[in-house]
Amino acid sequence: MVNKHKFNGCEICGKAFLHILNLRRHQLKHSIEPAPKKKKLEAVYVKPKTYTQEFKVDAVKKVEELGLVKAARELNMSDTTLTKWRNLTLKPSQCTSCGKEFATNYLLKIHVQNHHPEATDSPKEAGESKKSEFQCDKCFTKFGHKKNLKKHIAKNSCTGHKE
């Protein structure tokens, strides 16, 4: 027994479809103009702006004159960039012990912790200075931070004599 299928044919192009819904979907293609193919965008490298030191110094002077927000608007730059330039140029943070200047308070804090631990005292008792809390058991070298003691021990170069 042979099944005879009734095919539905497109009147425009003659293509045959078994199901009427497929024919209707196909006929929509004839009524709508195909959209133009999109061009592939090529990756374009944009070189970041580079500024001369002279420009940066002039920008910092403008910040001092006008204030940060107004100078940023006038120069068409972000206030974050101008703040970084100001800190690098002026180095507003200074160590009270040795006079060295730093661009940020964080860098000053790290410097003081590493080079002037007596200046960071938070005295528990009057007159008591902060002692190094971490000490090597072999050579009795003292460290202000646990990570430095771990590095010292990891070297396996501790001979038992103070470095």
PDB file of C-alpha atoms in Angstrom:
ATOM      1  CA  MET A   1       0.000   0.000   0.000  1.00  0.00           C
ATOM      2  CA  VAL A   2       1.390   3.311  -1.054  1.00  0.00           C
ATOM      3  CA  ASN A   3       0.660   6.451   0.949  1.00  0.00           C
ATOM      4  CA  LYS A   4      -0.022   9.415  -1.152  1.00  0.00           C
ATOM      5  CA  HIS A   5       0.959  12.663   0.490  1.00  0.00           C
ATOM      6  CA  LYS A   6      -0.548  15.912  -0.519  1.00  0.00           C
ATOM      7  CA  PHE A   7       2.211  18.465  -0.907  1.00  0.00           C
ATOM      8  CA  ASN A   8       1.572  22.155  -0.474  1.00  0.00           C
ATOM      9  CA  GLY A   9       3.524  24.136  -3.032  1.00  0.00           C
ATOM     10  CA  CYS A  10       4.714  27.728  -2.973  1.00  0.00           C
ATOM     11  CA  GLU A  11       3.076  29.710  -5.754  1.00  0.00           C
ATOM     12  CA  ILE A  12       6.126  32.000  -6.094  1.00  0.00           C
ATOM     13  CA  CYS A  13       9.032  29.581  -6.280  1.00  0.00           C
ATOM     14  CA  GLY A  14       7.329  26.175  -6.509  1.00  0.00           C
ATOM     15  CA  LYS A  15       8.972  24.663  -3.419  1.00  0.00           C
ATOM     16  CA  ALA A  16       6.834  21.883  -1.932  1.00  0.00           C
ATOM     17  CA  PHE A  17       6.005  21.407   1.758  1.00  0.00           C
ATOM     18  CA  LEU A  18       4.268  18.538   3.514  1.00  0.00           C
ATOM     19  CA  HIS A  19       2.843  20.734   6.270  1.00  0.00           C
ATOM     20  CA  ILE A  20       0.932  23.921   5.591  1.00  0.00           C
ATOM     21  CA  LEU A  21       2.606  25.763   8.496  1.00  0.00           C
ATOM     22  CA  ASN A  22       6.000  25.275   6.899  1.00  0.00           C
ATOM     23  CA  LEU A  23       4.624  26.675   3.634  1.00  0.00           C
ATOM     24  CA  ARG A  24       3.279  29.761   5.418  1.00  0.00           C
ATOM     25  CA  ARG A  25       6.630  30.334   7.189  1.00  0.00           C
ATOM     26  CA  HIS A  26       8.359  29.979   3.830  1.00  0.00           C
ATOM     27  CA  GLN A  27       6.019  32.463   2.132  1.00  0.00           C
ATOM     28  CA  LEU A  28       6.970  35.082   4.742  1.00  0.00           C
ATOM     29  CA  LYS A  29      10.474  35.008   3.323  1.00  0.00           C
ATOM     30  CA  HIS A  30       9.127  36.128  -0.065  1.00  0.00           C
ATOM     31  CA  SER A  31       7.203  39.058   1.422  1.00  0.00           C
ATOM     32  CA  ILE A  32      10.061  40.427   3.535  1.00  0.00           C
ATOM     33  CA  GLU A  33      13.243  41.771   2.058  1.00  0.00           C
ATOM     34  CA  PRO A  34      16.255  40.103   3.551  1.00  0.00           C
ATOM     35  CA  ALA A  35      18.176  42.267   5.989  1.00  0.00           C
ATOM     36  CA  PRO A  36      21.594  43.352   4.766  1.00  0.00           C
ATOM     37  CA  LYS A  37      24.385  41.240   6.153  1.00  0.00           C
ATOM     38  CA  LYS A  38      26.273  42.892   8.991  1.00  0.00           C
ATOM     39  CA  LYS A  39      29.894  43.620   8.429  1.00  0.00           C
ATOM     40  CA  LYS A  40      32.261  41.990  10.841  1.00  0.00           C
ATOM     41  CA  LEU A  41      33.888  44.493  13.120  1.00  0.00           C
ATOM     42  CA  GLU A  42      37.617  44.361  13.086  1.00  0.00           C
ATOM     43  CA  ALA A  43      39.470  44.635  16.352  1.00  0.00           C
ATOM     44  CA  VAL A  44      41.078  48.038  16.522  1.00  0.00           C
ATOM     45  CA  TYR A  45      43.906  48.755  18.936  1.00  0.00           C
ATOM     46  CA  VAL A  46      43.613  52.160  20.481  1.00  0.00           C
ATOM     47  CA  LYS A  47      46.891  53.405  21.843  1.00  0.00           C
ATOM     48  CA  PRO A  48      46.438  54.828  25.333  1.00  0.00           C
ATOM     49  CA  LYS A  49      47.172  58.493  25.759  1.00  0.00           C
ATOM     50  CA  THR A  50      50.599  59.307  27.062  1.00  0.00           C
ATOM     51  CA  TYR A  51      51.251  62.565  28.828  1.00  0.00           C
ATOM     52  CA  THR A  52      54.543  64.327  29.312  1.00  0.00           C
ATOM     53  CA  GLN A  53      55.795  65.068  32.788  1.00  0.00           C
ATOM     54  CA  GLU A  54      55.470  68.779  31.998  1.00  0.00           C
ATOM     55  CA  PHE A  55      51.771  68.344  31.187  1.00  0.00           C
ATOM     56  CA  LYS A  56      51.250  66.426  34.443  1.00  0.00           C
ATOM     57  CA  VAL A  57      52.933  69.157  36.485  1.00  0.00           C
ATOM     58  CA  ASP A  58      50.796  71.827  34.764  1.00  0.00           C
ATOM     59  CA  ALA A  59      47.677  69.782  35.479  1.00  0.00           C
ATOM     60  CA  VAL A  60      48.633  69.522  39.161  1.00  0.00           C
ATOM     61  CA  LYS A  61      49.114  73.309  39.309  1.00  0.00           C
ATOM     62  CA  LYS A  62      45.650  73.741  37.792  1.00  0.00           C
ATOM     63  CA  VAL A  63      44.231  71.421  40.476  1.00  0.00           C
ATOM     64  CA  GLU A  64      45.800  73.611  43.160  1.00  0.00           C
ATOM     65  CA  GLU A  65      44.335  76.747  41.570  1.00  0.00           C
ATOM     66  CA  LEU A  66      40.821  75.590  40.658  1.00  0.00           C
ATOM     67  CA  GLY A  67      40.221  72.589  42.838  1.00  0.00           C
ATOM     68  CA  LEU A  68      40.047  68.966  41.794  1.00  0.00           C
ATOM     69  CA  VAL A  69      36.560  68.826  40.259  1.00  0.00           C
ATOM     70  CA  LYS A  70      36.827  72.051  38.233  1.00  0.00           C
ATOM     71  CA  ALA A  71      40.292  71.162  36.965  1.00  0.00           C
ATOM     72  CA  ALA A  72      39.079  67.703  35.930  1.00  0.00           C
ATOM     73  CA  ARG A  73      36.223  69.242  33.942  1.00  0.00           C
ATOM     74  CA  GLU A  74      38.448  71.840  32.310  1.00  0.00           C
ATOM     75  CA  LEU A  75      41.104  69.308  31.319  1.00  0.00           C
ATOM     76  CA  ASN A  76      38.467  66.715  30.362  1.00  0.00           C
ATOM     77  CA  MET A  77      40.103  64.118  32.601  1.00  0.00           C
ATOM     78  CA  SER A  78      39.020  61.956  35.502  1.00  0.00           C
ATOM     79  CA  ASP A  79      39.552  63.296  38.996  1.00  0.00           C
ATOM     80  CA  THR A  80      41.144  59.948  39.939  1.00  0.00           C
ATOM     81  CA  THR A  81      43.914  60.444  37.387  1.00  0.00           C
ATOM     82  CA  LEU A  82      44.529  63.993  38.560  1.00  0.00           C
ATOM     83  CA  THR A  83      44.665  62.822  42.186  1.00  0.00           C
ATOM     84  CA  LYS A  84      47.293  60.199  41.296  1.00  0.00           C
ATOM     85  CA  TRP A  85      49.353  62.796  39.433  1.00  0.00           C
ATOM     86  CA  ARG A  86      49.050  65.236  42.334  1.00  0.00           C
ATOM     87  CA  ASN A  87      50.217  62.627  44.831  1.00  0.00           C
ATOM     88  CA  LEU A  88      53.123  61.508  42.643  1.00  0.00           C
ATOM     89  CA  THR A  89      54.212  65.081  41.969  1.00  0.00           C
ATOM     90  CA  LEU A  90      53.747  66.613  45.402  1.00  0.00           C
ATOM     91  CA  LYS A  91      54.180  63.501  47.575  1.00  0.00           C
ATOM     92  CA  PRO A  92      51.993  64.862  50.362  1.00  0.00           C
ATOM     93  CA  SER A  93      52.792  62.191  52.988  1.00  0.00           C
ATOM     94  CA  GLN A  94      56.073  62.576  54.851  1.00  0.00           C
ATOM     95  CA  CYS A  95      57.731  60.392  57.485  1.00  0.00           C
ATOM     96  CA  THR A  96      58.199  62.315  60.725  1.00  0.00           C
ATOM     97  CA  SER A  97      61.204  60.165  61.685  1.00  0.00           C
ATOM     98  CA  CYS A  98      63.388  60.386  58.577  1.00  0.00           C
ATOM     99  CA  GLY A  99      61.663  62.963  56.349  1.00  0.00           C
ATOM    100  CA  LYS A 100      61.168  60.641  53.360  1.00  0.00           C
ATOM    101  CA  GLU A 101      58.152  61.595  51.206  1.00  0.00           C
ATOM    102  CA  PHE A 102      55.470  59.231  49.917  1.00  0.00           C
ATOM    103  CA  ALA A 103      52.680  59.507  47.350  1.00  0.00           C
ATOM    104  CA  THR A 104      50.065  57.891  49.613  1.00  0.00           C
ATOM    105  CA  ASN A 105      49.403  57.479  53.306  1.00  0.00           C
ATOM    106  CA  TYR A 106      49.389  53.709  52.812  1.00  0.00           C
ATOM    107  CA  LEU A 107      52.990  53.721  51.539  1.00  0.00           C
ATOM    108  CA  LEU A 108      53.996  55.927  54.471  1.00  0.00           C
ATOM    109  CA  LYS A 109      52.334  53.508  56.896  1.00  0.00           C
ATOM    110  CA  ILE A 110      54.203  50.526  55.410  1.00  0.00           C
ATOM    111  CA  HIS A 111      57.494  52.467  55.561  1.00  0.00           C
ATOM    112  CA  VAL A 112      56.989  53.368  59.212  1.00  0.00           C
ATOM    113  CA  GLN A 113      56.076  49.774  60.129  1.00  0.00           C
ATOM    114  CA  ASN A 114      59.211  48.413  58.439  1.00  0.00           C
ATOM    115  CA  HIS A 115      61.783  51.089  59.292  1.00  0.00           C
ATOM    116  CA  HIS A 116      60.532  52.884  62.391  1.00  0.00           C
ATOM    117  CA  PRO A 117      58.505  50.397  64.450  1.00  0.00           C
ATOM    118  CA  GLU A 118      59.019  52.511  67.579  1.00  0.00           C
ATOM    119  CA  ALA A 119      57.017  55.312  65.912  1.00  0.00           C
ATOM    120  CA  THR A 120      53.938  53.081  65.502  1.00  0.00           C
ATOM    121  CA  ASP A 121      53.661  52.320  69.204  1.00  0.00           C
ATOM    122  CA  SER A 122      50.260  51.774  70.601  1.00  0.00           C
ATOM    123  CA  PRO A 123      51.509  51.715  74.180  1.00  0.00           C
ATOM    124  CA  LYS A 124      49.783  49.155  76.317  1.00  0.00           C
ATOM    125  CA  GLU A 125      51.450  50.615  79.354  1.00  0.00           C
ATOM    126  CA  ALA A 126      53.064  54.020  79.645  1.00  0.00           C
ATOM    127  CA  GLY A 127      56.685  53.965  78.526  1.00  0.00           C
ATOM    128  CA  GLU A 128      56.530  50.448  77.083  1.00  0.00           C
ATOM    129  CA  SER A 129      57.608  50.275  73.449  1.00  0.00           C
ATOM    130  CA  LYS A 130      56.278  47.733  71.002  1.00  0.00           C
ATOM    131  CA  LYS A 131      58.418  44.595  70.786  1.00  0.00           C
ATOM    132  CA  SER A 132      58.793  42.366  67.747  1.00  0.00           C
ATOM    133  CA  GLU A 133      56.258  39.632  68.234  1.00  0.00           C
ATOM    134  CA  PHE A 134      57.812  36.928  66.063  1.00  0.00           C
ATOM    135  CA  GLN A 135      61.210  35.382  66.778  1.00  0.00           C
ATOM    136  CA  CYS A 136      63.234  32.592  65.171  1.00  0.00           C
ATOM    137  CA  ASP A 137      63.845  29.685  67.589  1.00  0.00           C
ATOM    138  CA  LYS A 138      67.303  28.954  66.141  1.00  0.00           C
ATOM    139  CA  CYS A 139      68.954  32.344  65.788  1.00  0.00           C
ATOM    140  CA  PHE A 140      66.556  34.516  67.845  1.00  0.00           C
ATOM    141  CA  THR A 141      66.181  37.071  65.050  1.00  0.00           C
ATOM    142  CA  LYS A 142      63.066  39.157  65.664  1.00  0.00           C
ATOM    143  CA  PHE A 143      60.476  39.994  63.033  1.00  0.00           C
ATOM    144  CA  GLY A 144      57.625  42.477  63.085  1.00  0.00           C
ATOM    145  CA  HIS A 145      55.425  40.369  60.816  1.00  0.00           C
ATOM    146  CA  LYS A 146      54.726  36.648  60.870  1.00  0.00           C
ATOM    147  CA  LYS A 147      55.144  36.386  57.083  1.00  0.00           C
ATOM    148  CA  ASN A 148      58.752  37.610  57.368  1.00  0.00           C
ATOM    149  CA  LEU A 149      59.525  34.951  59.986  1.00  0.00           C
ATOM    150  CA  LYS A 150      57.989  32.297  57.732  1.00  0.00           C
ATOM    151  CA  LYS A 151      60.139  33.474  54.800  1.00  0.00           C
ATOM    152  CA  HIS A 152      63.217  33.337  57.057  1.00  0.00           C
ATOM    153  CA  ILE A 153      62.437  29.797  58.177  1.00  0.00           C
ATOM    154  CA  ALA A 154      61.543  28.659  54.645  1.00  0.00           C
ATOM    155  CA  LYS A 155      64.996  29.636  53.378  1.00  0.00           C
ATOM    156  CA  ASN A 156      66.515  26.830  55.492  1.00  0.00           C
ATOM    157  CA  SER A 157      69.569  29.021  55.720  1.00  0.00           C
ATOM    158  CA  CYS A 158      69.247  29.723  59.411  1.00  0.00           C
ATOM    159  CA  THR A 159      72.506  28.594  61.007  1.00  0.00           C
ATOM    160  CA  GLY A 160      71.631  29.487  64.563  1.00  0.00           C
ATOM    161  CA  HIS A 161      73.634  32.714  64.457  1.00  0.00           C
ATOM    162  CA  LYS A 162      71.967  36.074  64.397  1.00  0.00           C
ATOM    163  CA  GLU A 163      71.932  37.556  60.885  1.00  0.00           C
TER     164      GLU A 163
END
